[in-house]
mmCIF file of C-alpha atoms and ligand atoms in Angstrom:
data_model
loop_
_atom_site.group_PDB
_atom_site.id
_atom_site.type_symbol
_atom_site.label_atom_id
_atom_site.label_comp_id
_atom_site.label_asym_id
_atom_site.label_seq_id
_atom_site.Cartn_x
_atom_site.Cartn_y
_atom_site.Cartn_z
ATOM 1 C CA MET A 1 22.054 21.324 -6.713
ATOM 2 C CA SER A 2 21.896 22.718 -10.392
ATOM 3 C CA THR A 3 18.165 21.135 -11.884
ATOM 4 C CA ASN A 4 20.995 19.114 -14.137
ATOM 5 C CA ASN A 5 21.997 17.178 -10.448
ATOM 6 C CA HIS A 6 18.997 16.516 -9.860
ATOM 7 C CA LEU A 7 18.087 14.865 -13.436
ATOM 8 C CA ASN A 8 21.392 13.144 -13.035
ATOM 9 C CA HIS A 9 20.794 11.840 -9.232
ATOM 10 C CA SER A 10 16.930 10.889 -10.583
ATOM 11 C CA LEU A 11 18.353 8.903 -13.556
ATOM 12 C CA ILE A 12 20.890 7.284 -11.436
ATOM 13 C CA LEU A 13 18.773 5.856 -8.989
ATOM 14 C CA THR A 14 16.417 5.175 -11.451
ATOM 15 C CA VAL A 15 19.458 2.378 -12.964
ATOM 16 C CA LEU A 16 20.521 1.476 -9.352
ATOM 17 C CA LEU A 17 16.491 -0.107 -8.981
ATOM 18 C CA LEU A 18 16.842 -1.852 -12.348
ATOM 19 C CA ILE A 19 20.304 -3.363 -11.822
ATOM 20 C CA ALA A 20 18.967 -4.084 -7.587
ATOM 21 C CA PHE A 21 15.902 -5.653 -9.125
ATOM 22 C CA ALA A 22 17.515 -7.897 -11.737
ATOM 23 C CA THR A 23 19.640 -9.017 -9.044
ATOM 24 C CA LYS A 24 17.588 -9.605 -6.696
ATOM 25 C CA SER A 25 14.950 -11.322 -8.837
ATOM 26 C CA GLU A 26 17.853 -13.757 -9.365
ATOM 27 C CA GLN A 27 18.387 -14.184 -5.536
ATOM 28 C CA SER A 28 14.302 -14.577 -4.595
ATOM 29 C CA LYS A 29 13.705 -18.175 -5.947
ATOM 30 C CA GLN A 30 12.596 -18.955 -2.625
ATOM 31 C CA ILE A 31 10.298 -16.280 -1.757
ATOM 32 C CA PRO A 32 7.277 -18.515 -3.978
ATOM 33 C CA ALA A 33 4.823 -15.703 -3.500
ATOM 34 C CA LEU A 34 3.082 -12.578 -2.562
ATOM 35 C CA TYR A 35 -0.180 -12.255 -0.845
ATOM 36 C CA VAL A 36 -1.314 -8.485 -0.747
ATOM 37 C CA PHE A 37 -4.539 -7.251 2.079
ATOM 38 C CA GLY A 38 -5.456 -3.823 2.285
ATOM 39 C CA ASP A 39 -6.608 -0.531 0.806
ATOM 40 C CA SER A 40 -6.149 1.525 -2.310
ATOM 41 C CA LEU A 41 -2.395 2.130 -2.173
ATOM 42 C CA VAL A 42 -2.536 -1.945 -3.197
ATOM 43 C CA ASP A 43 -5.729 -2.759 -4.390
ATOM 44 C CA SER A 44 -5.175 -4.181 -7.950
ATOM 45 C CA GLY A 45 -8.779 -4.329 -9.556
ATOM 46 C CA ASN A 46 -10.670 -6.137 -6.887
ATOM 47 C CA ASN A 47 -13.115 -3.479 -6.657
ATOM 48 C CA HIS A 48 -14.227 -4.200 -9.600
ATOM 49 C CA TYR A 49 -16.355 -7.100 -8.552
ATOM 50 C CA VAL A 50 -17.511 -4.955 -5.207
ATOM 51 C CA PRO A 51 -21.062 -3.363 -5.316
ATOM 52 C CA GLY A 52 -21.107 0.338 -5.809
ATOM 53 C CA GLU A 53 -19.284 2.726 -7.531
ATOM 54 C CA ASP A 54 -16.854 1.109 -9.711
ATOM 55 C CA LEU A 55 -14.144 4.629 -8.968
ATOM 56 C CA GLN A 56 -10.517 3.545 -10.861
ATOM 57 C CA ASN A 57 -11.697 1.764 -13.970
ATOM 58 C CA PHE A 58 -11.368 4.539 -16.548
ATOM 59 C CA PHE A 59 -8.594 6.189 -17.728
ATOM 60 C CA PRO A 60 -6.925 8.620 -16.551
ATOM 61 C CA TYR A 61 -6.110 5.632 -14.018
ATOM 62 C CA GLY A 62 -3.836 3.257 -14.882
ATOM 63 C CA ILE A 63 -2.915 5.729 -18.247
ATOM 64 C CA ASP A 64 1.155 4.479 -17.447
ATOM 65 C CA PHE A 65 0.235 1.150 -16.701
ATOM 66 C CA GLY A 66 -1.707 0.407 -20.335
ATOM 67 C CA THR A 67 -5.375 0.547 -19.121
ATOM 68 C CA PRO A 68 -7.324 0.968 -15.942
ATOM 69 C CA THR A 69 -6.948 -1.727 -14.469
ATOM 70 C CA GLY A 70 -8.705 -1.094 -10.778
ATOM 71 C CA ARG A 71 -5.156 0.794 -9.380
ATOM 72 C CA CYS A 72 -5.523 3.552 -7.656
ATOM 73 C CA THR A 73 -2.761 5.942 -9.773
ATOM 74 C CA ASN A 74 -1.700 6.214 -13.351
ATOM 75 C CA GLY A 75 0.488 2.934 -13.290
ATOM 76 C CA LYS A 76 2.435 0.278 -10.923
ATOM 77 C CA THR A 77 1.682 0.726 -6.914
ATOM 78 C CA VAL A 78 3.900 -0.426 -4.384
ATOM 79 C CA ALA A 79 2.978 -3.528 -4.254
ATOM 80 C CA ASP A 80 3.316 -4.096 -7.821
ATOM 81 C CA PHE A 81 7.113 -2.842 -7.175
ATOM 82 C CA LEU A 82 7.592 -5.153 -4.497
ATOM 83 C CA ALA A 83 6.975 -7.920 -6.643
ATOM 84 C CA ILE A 84 9.399 -6.791 -9.298
ATOM 85 C CA TYR A 85 11.632 -6.776 -6.587
ATOM 86 C CA LEU A 86 10.982 -10.659 -5.648
ATOM 87 C CA GLY A 87 11.003 -11.523 -8.988
ATOM 88 C CA LEU A 88 7.203 -12.454 -8.940
ATOM 89 C CA PRO A 89 4.571 -11.759 -11.074
ATOM 90 C CA PHE A 90 2.004 -9.127 -10.244
ATOM 91 C CA ALA A 91 -0.109 -10.271 -7.648
ATOM 92 C CA PRO A 92 -3.791 -10.913 -9.137
ATOM 93 C CA ALA A 93 -7.337 -9.345 -8.202
ATOM 94 C CA TYR A 94 -9.084 -12.371 -5.829
ATOM 95 C CA LEU A 95 -12.281 -11.358 -6.951
ATOM 96 C CA GLY A 96 -10.955 -11.189 -10.711
ATOM 97 C CA LEU A 97 -9.919 -14.478 -10.678
ATOM 98 C CA SER A 98 -11.623 -17.250 -12.620
ATOM 99 C CA SER A 99 -12.130 -20.959 -10.917
ATOM 100 C CA LYS A 100 -9.699 -22.155 -13.154
ATOM 101 C CA GLY A 101 -7.278 -18.936 -12.939
ATOM 102 C CA LYS A 102 -7.867 -19.795 -9.303
ATOM 103 C CA ARG A 103 -6.449 -23.223 -9.403
ATOM 104 C CA VAL A 104 -3.504 -22.625 -11.188
ATOM 105 C CA ILE A 105 -2.016 -19.808 -9.251
ATOM 106 C CA THR A 106 0.478 -20.170 -6.521
ATOM 107 C CA THR A 107 2.895 -16.934 -7.075
ATOM 108 C CA GLY A 108 0.440 -14.747 -4.872
ATOM 109 C CA ILE A 109 -2.733 -13.380 -4.806
ATOM 110 C CA ASN A 110 -4.522 -9.467 -4.130
ATOM 111 C CA TYR A 111 -7.069 -9.193 -1.907
ATOM 112 C CA ALA A 112 -6.607 -5.339 -1.253
ATOM 113 C CA SER A 113 -9.489 -3.530 -1.666
ATOM 114 C CA ALA A 114 -9.796 0.231 -2.099
ATOM 115 C CA GLY A 115 -11.903 2.079 0.706
ATOM 116 C CA SER A 116 -11.628 -0.599 3.064
ATOM 117 C CA GLY A 117 -10.228 -0.446 6.323
ATOM 118 C CA ILE A 118 -9.138 -2.891 9.472
ATOM 119 C CA LEU A 119 -12.521 -2.311 11.122
ATOM 120 C CA PRO A 120 -15.048 -4.151 9.703
ATOM 121 C CA ASP A 121 -18.170 -0.972 9.868
ATOM 122 C CA THR A 122 -15.071 0.942 7.272
ATOM 123 C CA ASN A 123 -17.061 1.240 3.802
ATOM 124 C CA ASN A 124 -18.293 -2.123 4.089
ATOM 125 C CA LYS A 125 -20.784 -1.843 1.209
ATOM 126 C CA THR A 126 -18.543 -0.407 -0.983
ATOM 127 C CA SER A 127 -15.719 -2.384 -0.392
ATOM 128 C CA PHE A 128 -14.208 -6.114 0.401
ATOM 129 C CA ILE A 129 -13.479 -5.248 4.016
ATOM 130 C CA MET A 130 -10.075 -6.578 5.386
ATOM 131 C CA ASP A 131 -12.366 -9.734 7.272
ATOM 132 C CA GLU A 132 -13.464 -10.713 4.251
ATOM 133 C CA GLN A 133 -9.815 -10.756 2.303
ATOM 134 C CA ILE A 134 -8.747 -12.706 5.174
ATOM 135 C CA ARG A 135 -11.696 -15.211 4.478
ATOM 136 C CA GLY A 136 -10.503 -15.287 0.500
ATOM 137 C CA PHE A 137 -7.171 -16.379 1.791
ATOM 138 C CA GLU A 138 -8.816 -18.680 3.994
ATOM 139 C CA ARG A 139 -10.532 -20.251 1.056
ATOM 140 C CA THR A 140 -6.848 -20.062 -0.806
ATOM 141 C CA VAL A 141 -5.052 -21.805 1.630
ATOM 142 C CA LYS A 142 -8.234 -24.486 2.144
ATOM 143 C CA GLY A 143 -9.634 -25.038 -1.142
ATOM 144 C CA ILE A 144 -7.406 -23.477 -4.050
ATOM 145 C CA LEU A 145 -3.337 -24.187 -3.093
ATOM 146 C CA PRO A 146 -3.706 -28.046 -2.308
ATOM 147 C CA LYS A 147 -5.267 -28.024 -5.909
ATOM 148 C CA GLY A 148 -2.434 -26.216 -7.191
ATOM 149 C CA LEU A 149 0.464 -27.400 -5.510
ATOM 150 C CA GLY A 150 -0.391 -30.634 -3.634
ATOM 151 C CA GLU A 151 -2.303 -30.717 0.263
ATOM 152 C CA GLU A 152 1.532 -31.512 1.785
ATOM 153 C CA ALA A 153 3.443 -28.728 0.272
ATOM 154 C CA VAL A 154 0.669 -25.855 1.276
ATOM 155 C CA GLU A 155 1.861 -25.131 4.813
ATOM 156 C CA LYS A 156 5.651 -24.505 3.790
ATOM 157 C CA HIS A 157 4.121 -22.303 0.222
ATOM 158 C CA VAL A 158 2.428 -19.929 3.011
ATOM 159 C CA SER A 159 5.165 -20.178 5.401
ATOM 160 C CA GLU A 160 7.400 -18.935 2.601
ATOM 161 C CA SER A 161 5.388 -16.438 1.089
ATOM 162 C CA LEU A 162 5.623 -12.531 2.034
ATOM 163 C CA PHE A 163 2.331 -11.303 3.284
ATOM 164 C CA LEU A 164 1.977 -7.645 2.353
ATOM 165 C CA VAL A 165 -0.709 -5.283 4.086
ATOM 166 C CA SER A 166 -1.274 -1.655 4.206
ATOM 167 C CA SER A 167 -4.756 -0.483 5.797
ATOM 168 C CA GLY A 168 -5.530 2.471 8.606
ATOM 169 C CA VAL A 169 -5.895 5.200 6.708
ATOM 170 C CA ASN A 170 -9.928 5.020 6.101
ATOM 171 C CA ASP A 171 -10.223 3.848 9.281
ATOM 172 C CA HIS A 172 -9.266 7.560 10.683
ATOM 173 C CA PHE A 173 -12.605 8.770 8.856
ATOM 174 C CA LYS A 174 -15.946 7.907 9.536
ATOM 175 C CA ASN A 175 -18.729 9.157 7.155
ATOM 176 C CA ARG A 176 -15.781 11.407 5.467
ATOM 177 C CA THR A 177 -15.565 12.894 9.103
ATOM 178 C CA PHE A 178 -11.772 12.671 10.302
ATOM 179 C CA ARG A 179 -11.613 10.822 13.675
ATOM 180 C CA GLY A 180 -8.314 10.360 15.503
ATOM 181 C CA SER A 181 -7.256 10.251 18.503
ATOM 182 C CA ARG A 182 -4.690 8.030 21.272
ATOM 183 C CA LYS A 183 -7.549 5.800 22.527
ATOM 184 C CA PHE A 184 -8.405 5.781 18.882
ATOM 185 C CA ALA A 185 -5.605 4.415 18.007
ATOM 186 C CA SER A 186 -5.105 1.954 21.048
ATOM 187 C CA TYR A 187 -8.258 0.486 20.086
ATOM 188 C CA LEU A 188 -7.733 0.285 16.091
ATOM 189 C CA ILE A 189 -3.556 -1.693 16.485
ATOM 190 C CA ASN A 190 -5.316 -4.053 18.756
ATOM 191 C CA GLU A 191 -8.157 -4.743 15.770
ATOM 192 C CA PHE A 192 -4.896 -5.077 13.803
ATOM 193 C CA LYS A 193 -3.459 -7.057 15.990
ATOM 194 C CA ILE A 194 -5.983 -9.709 15.855
ATOM 195 C CA ARG A 195 -6.265 -9.851 11.939
ATOM 196 C CA LEU A 196 -2.595 -10.193 12.100
ATOM 197 C CA GLN A 197 -2.714 -13.022 14.519
ATOM 198 C CA ILE A 198 -5.363 -14.507 12.186
ATOM 199 C CA LEU A 199 -2.996 -14.527 9.302
ATOM 200 C CA HIS A 200 -0.028 -16.057 11.271
ATOM 201 C CA SER A 201 -2.694 -18.597 12.656
ATOM 202 C CA LEU A 202 -3.457 -19.561 8.640
ATOM 203 C CA GLY A 203 0.065 -20.238 8.284
ATOM 204 C CA ALA A 204 1.618 -17.065 7.488
ATOM 205 C CA ARG A 205 5.026 -16.112 9.152
ATOM 206 C CA LYS A 206 6.641 -13.185 7.040
ATOM 207 C CA PHE A 207 4.672 -9.880 7.359
ATOM 208 C CA PHE A 208 5.498 -6.898 5.066
ATOM 209 C CA VAL A 209 3.428 -4.025 6.600
ATOM 210 C CA ASN A 210 3.322 -0.211 5.853
ATOM 211 C CA ASN A 211 2.000 2.708 8.283
ATOM 212 C CA VAL A 212 -0.583 4.746 7.856
ATOM 213 C CA PRO A 213 0.659 7.780 5.244
ATOM 214 C CA PRO A 214 -0.403 11.585 6.211
ATOM 215 C CA ALA A 215 -3.727 11.959 5.557
ATOM 216 C CA GLY A 216 -3.331 15.273 6.070
ATOM 217 C CA CYS A 217 -1.436 16.840 3.422
ATOM 218 C CA PHE A 218 -3.693 14.854 0.726
ATOM 219 C CA PRO A 219 -4.557 17.043 -1.809
ATOM 220 C CA SER A 220 -8.267 16.950 -0.855
ATOM 221 C CA ILE A 221 -7.124 17.822 2.957
ATOM 222 C CA SER A 222 -4.695 20.478 1.875
ATOM 223 C CA LEU A 223 -6.042 22.049 -0.847
ATOM 224 C CA HIS A 224 -8.596 22.986 1.818
ATOM 225 C CA SER A 225 -6.122 24.632 4.152
ATOM 226 C CA LYS A 226 -5.575 28.147 4.996
ATOM 227 C CA PRO A 227 -2.894 28.955 3.580
ATOM 228 C CA ILE A 228 -3.983 26.258 0.399
ATOM 229 C CA GLY A 229 -2.119 23.282 0.576
ATOM 230 C CA LYS A 230 -0.932 23.340 4.049
ATOM 231 C CA CYS A 231 -0.957 19.974 5.562
ATOM 232 C CA SER A 232 -3.709 19.973 8.444
ATOM 233 C CA GLU A 233 -0.857 18.874 10.877
ATOM 234 C CA LYS A 234 -3.842 18.312 13.671
ATOM 235 C CA MET A 235 -4.660 15.135 11.262
ATOM 236 C CA ASN A 236 -1.181 13.869 11.257
ATOM 237 C CA LYS A 237 -0.728 14.209 14.565
ATOM 238 C CA ARG A 238 -3.407 12.394 15.202
ATOM 239 C CA ILE A 239 -2.402 9.212 12.561
ATOM 240 C CA SER A 240 1.045 9.632 14.565
ATOM 241 C CA PHE A 241 -0.380 7.903 17.758
ATOM 242 C CA TYR A 242 -1.452 4.835 15.593
ATOM 243 C CA ASN A 243 1.738 4.714 13.626
ATOM 244 C CA LYS A 244 4.076 4.626 16.872
ATOM 245 C CA LYS A 245 2.383 2.061 18.130
ATOM 246 C CA LEU A 246 2.214 0.293 14.741
ATOM 247 C CA LEU A 247 5.944 -0.678 15.281
ATOM 248 C CA ILE A 248 5.595 -1.648 18.234
ATOM 249 C CA LEU A 249 3.026 -4.413 17.381
ATOM 250 C CA LEU A 250 5.219 -5.602 15.329
ATOM 251 C CA HIS A 251 7.846 -5.799 17.696
ATOM 252 C CA GLU A 252 5.576 -7.365 20.452
ATOM 253 C CA LEU A 253 4.013 -10.144 18.047
ATOM 254 C CA GLN A 254 7.599 -11.406 16.707
ATOM 255 C CA THR A 255 8.098 -11.979 20.300
ATOM 256 C CA GLN A 256 4.612 -13.758 20.569
ATOM 257 C CA LEU A 257 3.817 -15.473 17.983
ATOM 258 C CA PRO A 258 5.945 -18.416 16.477
ATOM 259 C CA GLY A 259 8.249 -17.910 13.521
ATOM 260 C CA PHE A 260 6.885 -14.340 12.617
ATOM 261 C CA THR A 261 8.513 -11.531 10.941
ATOM 262 C CA PHE A 262 8.328 -8.610 9.860
ATOM 263 C CA VAL A 263 9.756 -5.396 8.147
ATOM 264 C CA HIS A 264 8.710 -2.268 8.417
ATOM 265 C CA SER A 265 8.016 0.343 5.823
ATOM 266 C CA ASP A 266 7.690 4.111 6.572
ATOM 267 C CA LEU A 267 5.404 5.248 4.363
ATOM 268 C CA ASN A 268 4.547 8.611 5.946
ATOM 269 C CA LYS A 269 8.092 9.445 5.690
ATOM 270 C CA SER A 270 8.354 8.528 2.282
ATOM 271 C CA ILE A 271 5.154 10.993 1.351
ATOM 272 C CA MET A 272 6.707 13.427 4.225
ATOM 273 C CA GLU A 273 10.209 13.669 2.439
ATOM 274 C CA ILE A 274 9.190 14.112 -1.389
ATOM 275 C CA ARG A 275 6.959 16.928 -0.077
ATOM 276 C CA GLN A 276 9.460 18.799 2.094
ATOM 277 C CA ASN A 277 12.534 18.857 -0.828
ATOM 278 C CA PRO A 278 10.906 17.757 -4.055
ATOM 279 C CA HIS A 279 13.470 18.517 -5.979
ATOM 280 C CA LYS A 280 16.107 16.108 -5.117
ATOM 281 C CA TYR A 281 13.399 13.377 -6.517
ATOM 282 C CA GLY A 282 12.785 15.048 -9.693
ATOM 283 C CA ILE A 283 9.189 15.823 -8.551
ATOM 284 C CA VAL A 284 7.837 19.625 -9.277
ATOM 285 C CA GLU A 285 4.466 19.268 -8.229
ATOM 286 C CA ALA A 286 3.882 17.904 -4.626
ATOM 287 C CA THR A 287 0.913 19.318 -3.655
ATOM 288 C CA LYS A 288 -1.407 19.418 -6.272
ATOM 289 C CA PRO A 289 -2.822 16.522 -7.642
ATOM 290 C CA CYS A 290 -2.522 15.179 -11.250
ATOM 291 C CA CYS A 291 -6.180 14.806 -11.595
ATOM 292 C CA PRO A 292 -8.258 16.374 -11.748
ATOM 293 C CA ARG A 293 -6.023 19.399 -12.685
ATOM 294 C CA SER A 294 -8.090 22.458 -11.586
ATOM 295 C CA ILE A 295 -8.188 22.299 -7.742
ATOM 296 C CA ASN A 296 -11.778 24.187 -7.567
ATOM 297 C CA GLY A 297 -14.834 21.919 -6.439
ATOM 298 C CA ASP A 298 -14.583 18.468 -5.140
ATOM 299 C CA LEU A 299 -10.920 17.591 -6.077
ATOM 300 C CA ALA A 300 -12.736 14.240 -7.349
ATOM 301 C CA CYS A 301 -10.707 11.936 -10.478
ATOM 302 C CA ARG A 302 -13.063 11.314 -12.572
ATOM 303 C CA PRO A 303 -13.624 9.933 -16.298
ATOM 304 C CA TYR A 304 -13.684 13.935 -17.869
ATOM 305 C CA SER A 305 -11.333 15.661 -15.596
ATOM 306 C CA ASP A 306 -8.209 17.569 -17.241
ATOM 307 C CA PHE A 307 -5.322 15.699 -15.954
ATOM 308 C CA CYS A 308 -1.220 16.487 -15.823
ATOM 309 C CA ALA A 309 0.720 15.589 -18.848
ATOM 310 C CA ASN A 310 3.934 15.077 -16.752
ATOM 311 C CA ARG A 311 2.844 12.194 -14.639
ATOM 312 C CA ASN A 312 6.410 11.945 -13.831
ATOM 313 C CA THR A 313 6.673 14.991 -12.018
ATOM 314 C CA TYR A 314 3.854 14.866 -9.693
ATOM 315 C CA LEU A 315 3.646 13.238 -5.895
ATOM 316 C CA PHE A 316 -0.140 12.794 -6.068
ATOM 317 C CA PHE A 317 -1.847 11.589 -8.646
ATOM 318 C CA ASP A 318 -5.401 12.200 -6.205
ATOM 319 C CA ASP A 319 -5.200 11.169 -3.366
ATOM 320 C CA HIS A 320 -3.100 8.472 -3.679
ATOM 321 C CA PRO A 321 0.993 8.254 -4.999
ATOM 322 C CA THR A 322 1.708 8.768 -8.467
ATOM 323 C CA GLU A 323 3.304 5.409 -9.996
ATOM 324 C CA ARG A 324 6.962 8.067 -9.455
ATOM 325 C CA ALA A 325 5.901 8.521 -5.785
ATOM 326 C CA ASN A 326 5.775 4.299 -5.358
ATOM 327 C CA GLN A 327 8.762 4.169 -7.502
ATOM 328 C CA ILE A 328 10.746 6.532 -4.641
ATOM 329 C CA TYR A 329 9.272 4.558 -2.053
ATOM 330 C CA ALA A 330 10.628 1.459 -3.212
ATOM 331 C CA ILE A 331 13.721 3.086 -4.230
ATOM 332 C CA LYS A 332 13.521 4.457 -0.435
ATOM 333 C CA CYS A 333 12.833 1.015 0.718
ATOM 334 C CA PHE A 334 14.739 -1.417 -1.221
ATOM 335 C CA ILE A 335 18.396 0.247 -1.833
ATOM 336 C CA ASP A 336 18.604 3.602 0.575
ATOM 337 C CA HIS A 337 17.194 1.210 3.001
ATOM 338 C CA SER A 338 16.173 4.691 4.781
ATOM 339 C CA ILE A 339 12.783 4.048 5.098
ATOM 340 C CA CYS A 340 12.214 0.230 5.881
ATOM 341 C CA THR A 341 13.031 -2.091 9.004
ATOM 342 C CA PRO A 342 15.027 -4.039 9.278
ATOM 343 C CA ARG A 343 16.371 -3.720 6.323
ATOM 344 C CA ILE A 344 14.791 -5.535 3.781
ATOM 345 C CA ASN A 345 17.146 -8.123 2.898
ATOM 346 C CA ILE A 346 15.733 -11.265 1.046
ATOM 347 C CA ARG A 347 17.988 -13.049 2.973
ATOM 348 C CA HIS A 348 15.780 -11.691 6.146
ATOM 349 C CA PHE A 349 12.432 -13.921 5.044
ATOM 350 C CA LEU A 350 14.446 -17.009 4.744
HETATM 351 C C1 NAG B 401 -21.323 -2.159 8.061
HETATM 352 O O1 NAG B 401 -21.339 -0.926 8.876
HETATM 353 C C2 NAG B 401 -22.461 -0.650 9.440
HETATM 354 C C3 NAG B 401 -22.112 1.045 10.240
HETATM 355 O O2 NAG B 401 -21.015 2.026 9.492
HETATM 356 C C4 NAG B 401 -21.934 -1.491 10.510
HETATM 357 O O3 NAG B 401 -23.873 -0.611 11.207
HETATM 358 C C5 NAG B 401 -22.610 -2.696 10.253
HETATM 359 O O4 NAG B 401 -23.081 -3.608 11.349
HETATM 360 C C6 NAG B 401 -21.460 -3.272 9.395
HETATM 361 N N1 NAG B 401 -21.376 -4.409 8.908
HETATM 362 C C7 NAG B 401 -20.905 -5.262 8.954
HETATM 363 C C8 NAG B 401 -21.194 -7.194 7.673
HETATM 364 O O5 NAG B 401 -19.838 -5.310 9.576
HETATM 365 C C1 NAG B 402 -23.135 11.394 7.447
HETATM 366 O O1 NAG B 402 -22.775 12.947 7.436
HETATM 367 C C2 NAG B 402 -24.202 13.815 6.461
HETATM 368 C C3 NAG B 402 -23.526 15.035 6.379
HETATM 369 O O2 NAG B 402 -22.621 15.085 6.468
HETATM 370 C C4 NAG B 402 -25.350 13.761 7.922
HETATM 371 O O3 NAG B 402 -25.875 13.702 6.674
HETATM 372 C C5 NAG B 402 -25.799 11.955 8.080
HETATM 373 O O4 NAG B 402 -26.273 11.823 9.056
HETATM 374 C C6 NAG B 402 -24.547 10.962 8.110
HETATM 375 N N1 NAG B 402 -24.396 9.661 8.655
HETATM 376 C C7 NAG B 402 -24.291 9.459 9.938
HETATM 377 C C8 NAG B 402 -24.495 7.505 10.145
HETATM 378 O O5 NAG B 402 -23.798 9.737 10.992
HETATM 379 C C1 NAG B 403 5.342 11.340 9.519
HETATM 380 O O1 NAG B 403 7.084 11.610 9.642
HETATM 381 C C2 NAG B 403 7.253 12.947 10.216
HETATM 382 C C3 NAG B 403 8.835 12.605 10.050
HETATM 383 O O2 NAG B 403 9.546 11.451 9.952
HETATM 384 C C4 NAG B 403 6.891 12.864 11.921
HETATM 385 O O3 NAG B 403 7.271 13.958 12.651
HETATM 386 C C5 NAG B 403 5.738 12.833 11.965
HETATM 387 O O4 NAG B 403 5.277 12.508 13.727
HETATM 388 C C6 NAG B 403 5.048 11.460 11.235
HETATM 389 N N1 NAG B 403 3.924 11.332 10.702
HETATM 390 C C7 NAG B 403 2.891 10.438 11.020
HETATM 391 C C8 NAG B 403 1.565 10.516 11.097
HETATM 392 O O5 NAG B 403 3.163 9.205 11.488
#
């Protein structure tokens, strides 16, 4: 394919995405809210309120969003693209809501926190752990939604809402050292199961769950490999043990829990496809991060770091995907139907 064709392809996809989002928004009035749980892939600002380093509250984070928001990328996250697709506002960070804000919000809340995992001991001093996220949702169901919707409407609202859960990558690192094995995958999947069961017991029925991205290809890992830029196959292989079990778990819960339905999205596949064939997606740099631009040193994006000018041609913003990579993920999920199964279709959830 020539460069022109690549550009055209990317342009056509963007237009298709906009059309699909616009029509879906019309159809999706029946999904009343989006509740978001998990880690930095979807955090919309909760970490601002958690003790410890406030890592993403400075430029260039949020530079294409207009302002730093705590999102760990230059612009929109996959949670934001899902909200657009559903015709809902972006789910605001739970910890940032005022008591008045909590009383009036009925279109969804984001409890996710960068650094958190499934396990309670994963970065528990610097993030709002999943158990706390679920307790926050429990308080929402028992104390906040009854005020906004009326006591009798809460159960129906929760059962019709969509629950995005994105977690598991941070659990694979303990004290910055990678851990992963078949045994660990079984343990972690069981801990995840327990938490999905609790959400179900609180009334959640419709789940959107992505698998764990290939951490072995994150710039902070691959740029320390030999040759430079090569993914750690060992790391990816060990993460794949967990990813294989995740799909099995979701099918199992569907047979065990009344009303449980899900869409599984293959985040790993989306990132790997962009990395393997970047030009197909208009991506020029699929290995190095946008921030910092210099790949010597610790590879952390800091307030004074130099960063790339054209974010739309990068796969990685730091270790996290750029907004463009998140948009390509949304196209693959909602339009190509190549990474989300069953095909995400609003009717699937009605
Ligand atoms: C936090 O993690 C540490 C280990 O990293 C663990 O000892 C402690 O019990 C955890 N705290 C909670 C509240 O789970
Ligand atoms: C974490 O790693 C550092 C350096 O690798 C080490 O000095 C420290 O003892 C470790 N802490 C724990 C709790 O294992
Ligand atoms: C990611 O996807 C590739 C290709 O689809 C697959 O070979 C690999 O095992 C997956 N890795 C993980 C971590 O799931």
